Amino acid sequence: MSHGYALPSLRAQRAPAELDGLLLWPALGLLLLGLVMVYSSSIAMAEGSRFTGHQSAYFLFRHSVFLAIGLIAGITAFQIPLRLWQQAAPWLFVTGVALLVLVLIPHVGRSVNGAQRWIGLGPVNLQPSELMKLFAVLYAADYTARKLDDMGSFLRGFGPMALVMVLVGFLLLKEPDFGAFVVILAIATGILFLGGINVRIFGGLVVLLAISFVIMIWASPYRRERIFGFMDPWQDAYGKGYQLSHALIAFGRGEWFGVGLGASVEKLFYLPEAHTDFLLAVIAEELGFVGVVVVVGLFALLVQRCFAIGRQALVLGRVHAGLVAQGVGIWLGVQGFINMGVNMGLLPTKGLTLPLMSFGGSGIVANCLALGILLRVDYENRAMMRGQQV
């Protein structure tokens, strides 16, 4: 039905604002809710630490700065066409590998709790593994798009990517950062699978990875302790089961509607890493089952939109863009699932933050960059469907 001649022109003028609201608003909702909960979960720690100058808003201020930087970075990333991201993908990946090497150099990398994962840059710390997740998405999508005709071949299709992932995995395990290794591996294998890798090769890869994970866990005493602590945290509630037992107490105290924003007891020096790895436990205690369902629902909607936008790009013949969007969905979905599973006692304790929500500058900036690129994929999809040049 015709609506007059002025409407197409008006739509063309408004094109930059035509974004997927079901992607944009859940993402902003998670970022803002994360800001509130980081403040709530960190007040006691900030007030009781000399490192923070006993300032209750210390983590709120830093997280706000990181969030502002991340939003600016995301808006900037949105302005860059996907073809330029594809051209830059190999160089960004090489940069990521170089940073992973750099962080292992003594007096360059900063060690915290036995893990050397950060590079000190004045008042802030850069965590290369967080940026590497984004670079892995871009590189794996670019590699798969270029090698579509070789996806059935082990040597030409899978072999080169496998060697690269072994190198990245070796560097991450030297830090050690097993959680980041799992996420990056999931990103790479997921994109290869979506790109049409031979089913037998993929099946063999899954079996090989399962065996490798069992060996890595069994060969590492501290990983074995985490597995046993996860299976029965109450057996050693003051030792290897300490974090999980207090996370479960937080979930139990929250019941249906929570004890109220700011009223958590577990964040009062009982639950370690309350503003980072165990933020969801504080959400469960203060906002209850309803709050957790809202967070899970927003993540589910976000991941669903990633795959829907990616599928639309593939239908339009934009293979690289489609795989990038779905790769971001794999990243947010897998990391979010692992973090939630750890908080609920469904998975062994791992040092992985909740994407878009937990405190951490590198993670927030990397997440916002990924969202900016994802929105760009959606924008270019819509422009192509309107017959516009991108």
Coordinates of N, CA and C in Angstrom, one line a residue, residues 169-353:
G169 N 46.7 -20.9 22.8 CA 46.4 -21.7 24.0 C 47.6 -21.8 24.8
F170 N 48.8 -22.0 24.2 CA 50.0 -22.2 25.0 C 50.3 -20.9 25.8
L171 N 50.2 -19.7 25.1 CA 50.4 -18.5 25.8 C 49.5 -18.2 26.9
L172 N 48.2 -18.5 26.7 CA 47.2 -18.3 27.7 C 47.4 -19.2 28.9
L173 N 47.8 -20.4 28.7 CA 48.0 -21.4 29.8 C 49.2 -21.1 30.5
K174 N 50.2 -20.3 29.9 CA 51.4 -19.9 30.7 C 51.1 -18.8 31.7
E175 N 49.9 -18.1 31.5 CA 49.6 -17.0 32.4 C 49.3 -17.4 33.9
P176 N 48.5 -18.4 34.2 CA 47.6 -19.1 33.4 C 46.2 -18.4 33.3
D177 N 45.5 -18.7 32.2 CA 44.2 -18.1 32.0 C 43.4 -19.2 31.3
F178 N 43.0 -20.3 32.0 CA 42.3 -21.4 31.4 C 40.9 -21.0 30.9
G179 N 40.3 -20.1 31.6 CA 38.9 -19.7 31.2 C 38.9 -18.9 29.9
A180 N 39.9 -18.0 29.7 CA 40.0 -17.3 28.4 C 40.3 -18.2 27.3
F181 N 41.2 -19.2 27.6 CA 41.5 -20.2 26.6 C 40.3 -21.0 26.1
V182 N 39.4 -21.4 27.1 CA 38.2 -22.1 26.7 C 37.3 -21.3 25.8
V183 N 37.1 -20.0 26.2 CA 36.2 -19.1 25.4 C 36.8 -18.9 24.0
I184 N 38.1 -18.6 23.9 CA 38.7 -18.3 22.6 C 38.6 -19.6 21.7
L185 N 38.8 -20.8 22.3 CA 38.7 -22.0 21.6 C 37.3 -22.2 21.1
A186 N 36.3 -21.9 22.0 CA 34.9 -22.1 21.6 C 34.6 -21.1 20.4
I187 N 35.1 -19.9 20.4 CA 34.9 -19.0 19.4 C 35.4 -19.5 18.0
A188 N 36.7 -20.0 18.0 CA 37.3 -20.4 16.8 C 36.6 -21.7 16.3
T189 N 36.4 -22.7 17.1 CA 35.7 -23.9 16.6 C 34.3 -23.7 16.2
G190 N 33.6 -22.8 17.0 CA 32.2 -22.4 16.6 C 32.1 -21.8 15.2
I191 N 33.0 -20.9 15.0 CA 33.0 -20.2 13.7 C 33.4 -21.1 12.5
L192 N 34.3 -22.0 12.8 CA 34.7 -23.0 11.8 C 33.5 -23.9 11.5
F193 N 32.8 -24.3 12.5 CA 31.6 -25.2 12.4 C 30.5 -24.5 11.6
L194 N 30.3 -23.2 11.9 CA 29.3 -22.4 11.2 C 29.7 -22.2 9.7
G195 N 31.0 -22.2 9.5 CA 31.5 -21.9 8.2 C 31.5 -23.2 7.3
G196 N 31.1 -24.3 7.9 CA 30.9 -25.5 7.1 C 32.1 -26.5 7.1
I197 N 32.8 -26.5 8.2 CA 33.9 -27.5 8.4 C 33.4 -28.9 8.3
N198 N 34.2 -29.8 7.7 CA 33.9 -31.2 7.5 C 33.4 -31.8 8.9
V199 N 32.3 -32.5 8.9 CA 31.6 -33.0 10.1 C 32.6 -34.0 10.8
R200 N 33.2 -34.8 10.1 CA 34.1 -35.8 10.7 C 35.3 -35.1 11.3
I201 N 35.8 -34.1 10.7 CA 36.9 -33.3 11.3 C 36.5 -32.7 12.6
F202 N 35.3 -32.1 12.5 CA 34.7 -31.4 13.7 C 34.5 -32.4 14.9
G203 N 33.9 -33.6 14.5 CA 33.7 -34.6 15.5 C 35.0 -35.0 16.2
G204 N 36.0 -35.3 15.3 CA 37.3 -35.7 15.9 C 37.9 -34.6 16.7
L205 N 37.7 -33.3 16.4 CA 38.2 -32.2 17.2 C 37.5 -32.1 18.5
V206 N 36.2 -32.4 18.6 CA 35.5 -32.3 19.9 C 36.0 -33.4 20.8
V207 N 36.3 -34.6 20.2 CA 36.8 -35.7 21.0 C 38.2 -35.4 21.5
L208 N 39.0 -34.9 20.6 CA 40.4 -34.5 21.0 C 40.4 -33.5 22.1
L209 N 39.6 -32.5 22.0 CA 39.5 -31.4 23.0 C 39.1 -31.9 24.3
A210 N 38.1 -32.8 24.3 CA 37.6 -33.4 25.6 C 38.7 -34.2 26.3
I211 N 39.5 -34.9 25.5 CA 40.6 -35.7 26.1 C 41.6 -34.7 26.6
S212 N 41.9 -33.7 25.8 CA 43.0 -32.7 26.2 C 42.6 -32.0 27.5
F213 N 41.3 -31.6 27.6 CA 40.9 -30.9 28.9 C 41.0 -31.8 30.1
V214 N 40.6 -33.1 29.9 CA 40.7 -34.0 31.0 C 42.2 -34.2 31.5
I215 N 43.1 -34.3 30.5 CA 44.5 -34.4 30.8 C 45.0 -33.1 31.5
M216 N 44.7 -31.9 31.0 CA 45.1 -30.7 31.6 C 44.6 -30.5 33.0
I217 N 43.4 -30.9 33.2 CA 42.8 -30.8 34.6 C 43.5 -31.8 35.5
W218 N 43.7 -33.1 35.0 CA 44.3 -34.1 35.9 C 45.8 -33.8 36.2
A219 N 46.5 -33.2 35.2 CA 47.9 -32.9 35.4 C 48.2 -31.7 36.3
S220 N 47.1 -30.9 36.6 CA 47.3 -29.7 37.4 C 46.6 -29.8 38.7
P221 N 47.4 -29.8 39.8 CA 46.8 -30.0 41.1 C 45.7 -29.0 41.5
Y222 N 46.0 -27.7 41.1 CA 45.0 -26.7 41.5 C 43.7 -26.8 40.7
R223 N 43.8 -27.3 39.5 CA 42.6 -27.5 38.7 C 41.8 -28.7 39.2
R224 N 42.5 -29.7 39.7 CA 41.9 -30.9 40.3 C 41.1 -30.5 41.6
E225 N 41.7 -29.6 42.3 CA 41.1 -29.2 43.6 C 39.8 -28.4 43.3
R226 N 39.9 -27.6 42.2 CA 38.6 -26.8 41.9 C 37.5 -27.8 41.4
I227 N 37.9 -28.9 40.7 CA 36.8 -29.8 40.3 C 36.2 -30.5 41.5
F228 N 37.1 -31.0 42.4 CA 36.6 -31.7 43.6 C 35.8 -30.7 44.5
G229 N 36.3 -29.4 44.6 CA 35.6 -28.4 45.4 C 34.2 -28.1 44.8
F230 N 34.1 -28.1 43.5 CA 32.8 -27.9 42.8 C 31.8 -29.0 43.1
M231 N 32.3 -30.2 43.1 CA 31.4 -31.4 43.3 C 30.8 -31.4 44.6
D232 N 31.5 -31.0 45.7 CA 31.0 -30.9 47.0 C 31.6 -29.8 47.8
P233 N 31.1 -28.5 47.6 CA 31.8 -27.4 48.2 C 31.6 -27.4 49.7
W234 N 30.6 -28.1 50.3 CA 30.4 -28.1 51.7 C 31.4 -29.0 52.4
Q235 N 32.1 -29.9 51.7 CA 33.0 -30.8 52.3 C 34.2 -30.0 52.9
D236 N 34.6 -28.9 52.2 CA 35.7 -28.0 52.6 C 35.2 -26.6 52.4
A237 N 34.2 -26.2 53.2 CA 33.6 -24.9 53.0 C 34.5 -23.7 53.3
Y238 N 35.5 -23.9 54.1 CA 36.5 -22.9 54.5 C 37.8 -23.0 53.6
G239 N 37.8 -23.9 52.7 CA 39.0 -24.1 51.9 C 38.7 -24.0 50.4
K240 N 38.8 -25.1 49.7 CA 38.6 -25.1 48.2 C 37.2 -24.9 47.8
G241 N 36.2 -25.0 48.8 CA 34.8 -24.8 48.4 C 34.3 -23.5 48.9
Y242 N 35.2 -22.6 49.4 CA 34.8 -21.3 50.1 C 34.0 -20.4 49.1
Q243 N 34.6 -20.1 47.9 CA 33.9 -19.2 47.0 C 32.5 -19.7 46.7
L244 N 32.4 -21.0 46.3 CA 31.1 -21.5 45.8 C 30.1 -21.6 46.9
S245 N 30.6 -22.0 48.1 CA 29.6 -22.1 49.2 C 29.0 -20.8 49.6
H246 N 29.8 -19.7 49.5 CA 29.2 -18.4 49.8 C 28.4 -17.9 48.7
A247 N 28.7 -18.3 47.4 CA 27.8 -17.9 46.3 C 26.5 -18.6 46.5
L248 N 26.5 -19.8 46.9 CA 25.2 -20.6 47.0 C 24.4 -20.0 48.2
I249 N 25.1 -19.6 49.3 CA 24.4 -18.9 50.4 C 23.7 -17.6 49.9
A250 N 24.4 -16.9 49.0 CA 23.8 -15.6 48.5 C 22.6 -15.9 47.7
F251 N 22.6 -17.0 46.8 CA 21.5 -17.4 46.1 C 20.3 -17.8 47.0
G252 N 20.6 -18.5 48.1 CA 19.6 -18.9 49.0 C 19.0 -17.8 49.7
R253 N 19.8 -16.8 50.1 CA 19.2 -15.7 50.9 C 18.3 -14.8 50.0
G254 N 18.6 -14.8 48.7 CA 17.8 -13.9 47.8 C 16.4 -14.3 47.6
E255 N 16.1 -15.6 47.7 CA 14.8 -16.1 47.5 C 14.1 -15.6 46.2
W256 N 12.9 -15.2 46.3 CA 12.2 -14.7 45.0 C 12.5 -13.3 44.6
F257 N 12.5 -12.4 45.6 CA 12.6 -10.9 45.2 C 13.9 -10.3 45.8
G258 N 14.7 -11.0 46.5 CA 15.9 -10.5 47.1 C 15.7 -9.8 48.4
V259 N 16.9 -9.5 49.0 CA 16.9 -8.8 50.3 C 16.9 -7.2 50.1
G260 N 16.9 -6.8 48.9 CA 16.9 -5.3 48.6 C 18.3 -4.9 48.1
L261 N 18.2 -3.9 47.2 CA 19.4 -3.3 46.6 C 20.3 -2.7 47.7
G262 N 21.6 -3.2 47.8 CA 22.5 -2.7 48.7 C 22.5 -3.4 50.0
A263 N 21.6 -4.4 50.2 CA 21.4 -5.1 51.5 C 22.1 -6.4 51.6
S264 N 22.9 -6.8 50.6 CA 23.7 -8.0 50.6 C 24.6 -8.2 51.8
V265 N 24.6 -9.3 52.4 CA 25.5 -9.6 53.5 C 26.8 -10.3 53.0
E266 N 26.6 -11.1 51.9 CA 27.8 -11.9 51.4 C 28.8 -11.0 50.8
K267 N 28.5 -9.8 50.4 CA 29.5 -8.9 49.8 C 30.3 -8.2 50.9
L268 N 30.0 -8.4 52.2 CA 30.7 -7.8 53.3 C 31.9 -8.7 53.6
F269 N 32.8 -8.9 52.7 CA 34.1 -9.6 52.9 C 33.9 -11.1 53.0
Y270 N 32.7 -11.6 52.8 CA 32.5 -13.1 52.8 C 32.7 -13.7 51.4
L271 N 32.1 -13.1 50.4 CA 32.2 -13.6 49.0 C 33.4 -12.9 48.3
P272 N 34.4 -13.7 48.0 CA 35.6 -13.0 47.2 C 35.2 -12.7 45.8
E273 N 35.8 -11.6 45.3 CA 35.6 -11.2 43.9 C 34.1 -10.9 43.7
A274 N 33.4 -10.3 44.6 CA 32.0 -10.0 44.5 C 31.6 -9.1 43.3
H275 N 32.5 -8.2 43.0 CA 32.3 -7.2 41.9 C 32.8 -7.7 40.6
T276 N 33.4 -8.8 40.5 CA 34.0 -9.3 39.3 C 33.4 -10.7 38.9
D277 N 34.0 -11.8 39.4 CA 33.6 -13.1 39.0 C 32.3 -13.5 39.6
F278 N 31.9 -13.0 40.8 CA 30.7 -13.5 41.5 C 29.7 -12.4 41.6
L279 N 29.6 -11.5 40.6 CA 28.6 -10.4 40.6 C 27.2 -11.0 40.5
L280 N 27.0 -12.1 39.8 CA 25.6 -12.6 39.7 C 25.1 -13.1 41.1
A281 N 26.1 -13.6 41.9 CA 25.6 -14.1 43.2 C 25.1 -12.9 44.1
V282 N 25.7 -11.7 43.9 CA 25.2 -10.5 44.6 C 23.9 -10.1 44.0
I283 N 23.7 -10.2 42.7 CA 22.5 -9.9 42.1 C 21.4 -10.8 42.6
A284 N 21.7 -12.1 42.8 CA 20.8 -13.1 43.3 C 20.3 -12.8 44.7
E285 N 21.3 -12.3 45.5 CA 21.0 -12.0 46.9 C 20.2 -10.7 47.0
E286 N 20.5 -9.7 46.3 CA 19.8 -8.4 46.4 C 18.5 -8.3 45.6
L287 N 18.5 -8.9 44.4 CA 17.3 -8.8 43.5 C 16.6 -10.1 43.4
G288 N 17.1 -11.2 44.0 CA 16.4 -12.4 44.0 C 16.3 -13.2 42.7
F289 N 15.5 -14.2 42.7 CA 15.3 -15.0 41.5 C 14.8 -14.2 40.3
V290 N 14.0 -13.2 40.6 CA 13.5 -12.4 39.5 C 14.6 -11.6 38.9
G291 N 15.5 -11.1 39.7 CA 16.7 -10.3 39.1 C 17.5 -11.2 38.3
V292 N 17.8 -12.5 38.7 CA 18.6 -13.4 37.9 C 17.9 -13.7 36.6
V293 N 16.6 -14.0 36.7 CA 15.9 -14.3 35.5 C 15.9 -13.1 34.4
V294 N 15.9 -11.9 34.9 CA 16.0 -10.7 34.1 C 17.3 -10.7 33.4
V295 N 18.4 -10.9 34.1 CA 19.8 -10.9 33.6 C 19.9 -12.1 32.6
V296 N 19.5 -13.3 32.9 CA 19.6 -14.4 32.0 C 18.7 -14.1 30.7
G297 N 17.6 -13.5 30.9 CA 16.7 -13.2 29.7 C 17.3 -12.2 28.8
L298 N 18.0 -11.2 29.4 CA 18.6 -10.2 28.6 C 19.8 -10.8 27.8
F299 N 20.5 -11.6 28.4 CA 21.6 -12.3 27.7 C 21.1 -13.2 26.6
A300 N 20.1 -13.9 26.9 CA 19.5 -14.9 25.9 C 19.0 -14.1 24.7
L301 N 18.3 -12.9 24.9 CA 17.9 -12.1 23.8 C 19.0 -11.5 23.0
L302 N 20.1 -11.1 23.7 CA 21.3 -10.6 23.1 C 21.9 -11.6 22.1
V303 N 22.1 -12.8 22.7 CA 22.7 -13.9 21.9 C 21.8 -14.2 20.7
Q304 N 20.5 -14.3 20.9 CA 19.6 -14.6 19.8 C 19.7 -13.6 18.7
R305 N 19.8 -12.3 19.1 CA 19.9 -11.3 18.1 C 21.2 -11.4 17.3
C306 N 22.3 -11.7 18.0 CA 23.6 -11.9 17.3 C 23.5 -13.0 16.2
F307 N 22.8 -14.1 16.5 CA 22.7 -15.1 15.5 C 21.7 -14.8 14.4
A308 N 20.7 -14.0 14.8 CA 19.7 -13.6 13.8 C 20.3 -12.6 12.8
I309 N 21.1 -11.7 13.3 CA 21.8 -10.7 12.5 C 22.8 -11.4 11.6
G310 N 23.5 -12.3 12.2 CA 24.5 -13.1 11.4 C 23.8 -13.9 10.3
R311 N 22.7 -14.6 10.6 CA 22.0 -15.3 9.6 C 21.5 -14.4 8.5
Q312 N 21.0 -13.3 8.8 CA 20.6 -12.3 7.8 C 21.7 -11.9 6.9
A313 N 22.9 -11.7 7.5 CA 24.1 -11.3 6.7 C 24.5 -12.4 5.7
L314 N 24.4 -13.7 6.2 CA 24.7 -14.8 5.3 C 23.7 -14.9 4.2
V315 N 22.5 -14.7 4.5 CA 21.5 -14.7 3.4 C 21.8 -13.7 2.3
L316 N 22.3 -12.5 2.8 CA 22.6 -11.4 1.8 C 24.0 -11.7 1.2
G317 N 24.6 -12.8 1.4 CA 25.9 -13.1 0.8 C 27.1 -12.5 1.5
R318 N 26.9 -12.0 2.7 CA 28.0 -11.3 3.4 C 28.6 -12.3 4.5
V319 N 29.4 -13.2 4.0 CA 29.9 -14.3 4.8 C 30.7 -13.8 6.0
H320 N 31.6 -13.0 5.8 CA 32.5 -12.5 6.9 C 31.7 -11.8 7.9
A321 N 30.8 -10.9 7.5 CA 30.0 -10.1 8.4 C 29.1 -11.1 9.2
G322 N 28.5 -12.1 8.6 CA 27.6 -13.0 9.2 C 28.4 -13.8 10.3
L323 N 29.6 -14.3 10.0 CA 30.4 -15.1 10.9 C 30.9 -14.2 12.1
V324 N 31.1 -12.9 11.8 CA 31.5 -12.0 12.9 C 30.4 -11.9 13.9
A325 N 29.2 -11.6 13.4 CA 28.0 -11.5 14.3 C 27.8 -12.7 15.1
Q326 N 27.8 -13.9 14.5 CA 27.6 -15.1 15.2 C 28.8 -15.5 16.1
G327 N 30.0 -15.1 15.7 CA 31.1 -15.3 16.6 C 31.0 -14.4 17.9
V328 N 30.5 -13.2 17.8 CA 30.2 -12.4 19.0 C 29.2 -13.1 19.8
G329 N 28.2 -13.7 19.2 CA 27.1 -14.4 19.9 C 27.7 -15.6 20.7
I330 N 28.6 -16.3 20.0 CA 29.3 -17.4 20.7 C 30.1 -17.0 21.9
W331 N 30.8 -15.9 21.7 CA 31.7 -15.3 22.8 C 30.8 -14.9 24.0
L332 N 29.8 -14.1 23.8 CA 29.0 -13.6 24.9 C 28.2 -14.8 25.5
G333 N 27.7 -15.7 24.7 CA 26.9 -16.8 25.2 C 27.7 -17.8 26.0
V334 N 28.9 -18.2 25.5 CA 29.7 -19.1 26.2 C 30.3 -18.5 27.5
Q335 N 30.8 -17.3 27.4 CA 31.4 -16.7 28.6 C 30.3 -16.4 29.7
G336 N 29.2 -15.9 29.2 CA 28.1 -15.7 30.1 C 27.6 -17.0 30.8
F337 N 27.5 -18.0 30.0 CA 27.0 -19.3 30.5 C 28.0 -19.9 31.5
I338 N 29.3 -19.8 31.2 CA 30.3 -20.3 32.2 C 30.2 -19.5 33.5
N339 N 30.2 -18.2 33.4 CA 30.1 -17.4 34.6 C 28.9 -17.7 35.4
M340 N 27.7 -17.8 34.8 CA 26.5 -18.1 35.5 C 26.5 -19.5 36.1
G341 N 27.1 -20.4 35.3 CA 27.2 -21.8 35.8 C 28.1 -21.9 37.0
V342 N 29.2 -21.1 37.0 CA 30.1 -21.1 38.2 C 29.4 -20.5 39.4
N343 N 28.7 -19.4 39.2 CA 28.0 -18.8 40.3 C 26.9 -19.7 40.9
M344 N 26.2 -20.5 40.1 CA 25.2 -21.3 40.6 C 25.6 -22.7 41.0
G345 N 26.9 -23.0 40.9 CA 27.4 -24.3 41.3 C 27.2 -25.3 40.3
L346 N 27.0 -25.0 39.0 CA 26.8 -25.9 38.0 C 28.1 -26.3 37.2
L347 N 29.1 -25.4 37.4 CA 30.4 -25.6 36.7 C 31.5 -25.3 37.7
P348 N 32.7 -25.9 37.5 CA 33.8 -25.6 38.4 C 34.2 -24.1 38.4
T349 N 34.7 -23.7 39.5 CA 35.1 -22.2 39.6 C 36.1 -21.9 38.6
K350 N 35.9 -20.8 37.8 CA 36.8 -20.3 36.8 C 36.9 -18.8 36.9
G351 N 38.0 -18.2 36.6 CA 38.2 -16.8 36.6 C 37.7 -16.0 35.4
L352 N 36.4 -16.1 35.2 CA 35.7 -15.5 34.0 C 34.7 -14.5 34.5
T353 N 34.7 -13.3 34.0 CA 33.8 -12.3 34.4 C 32.5 -12.4 33.7

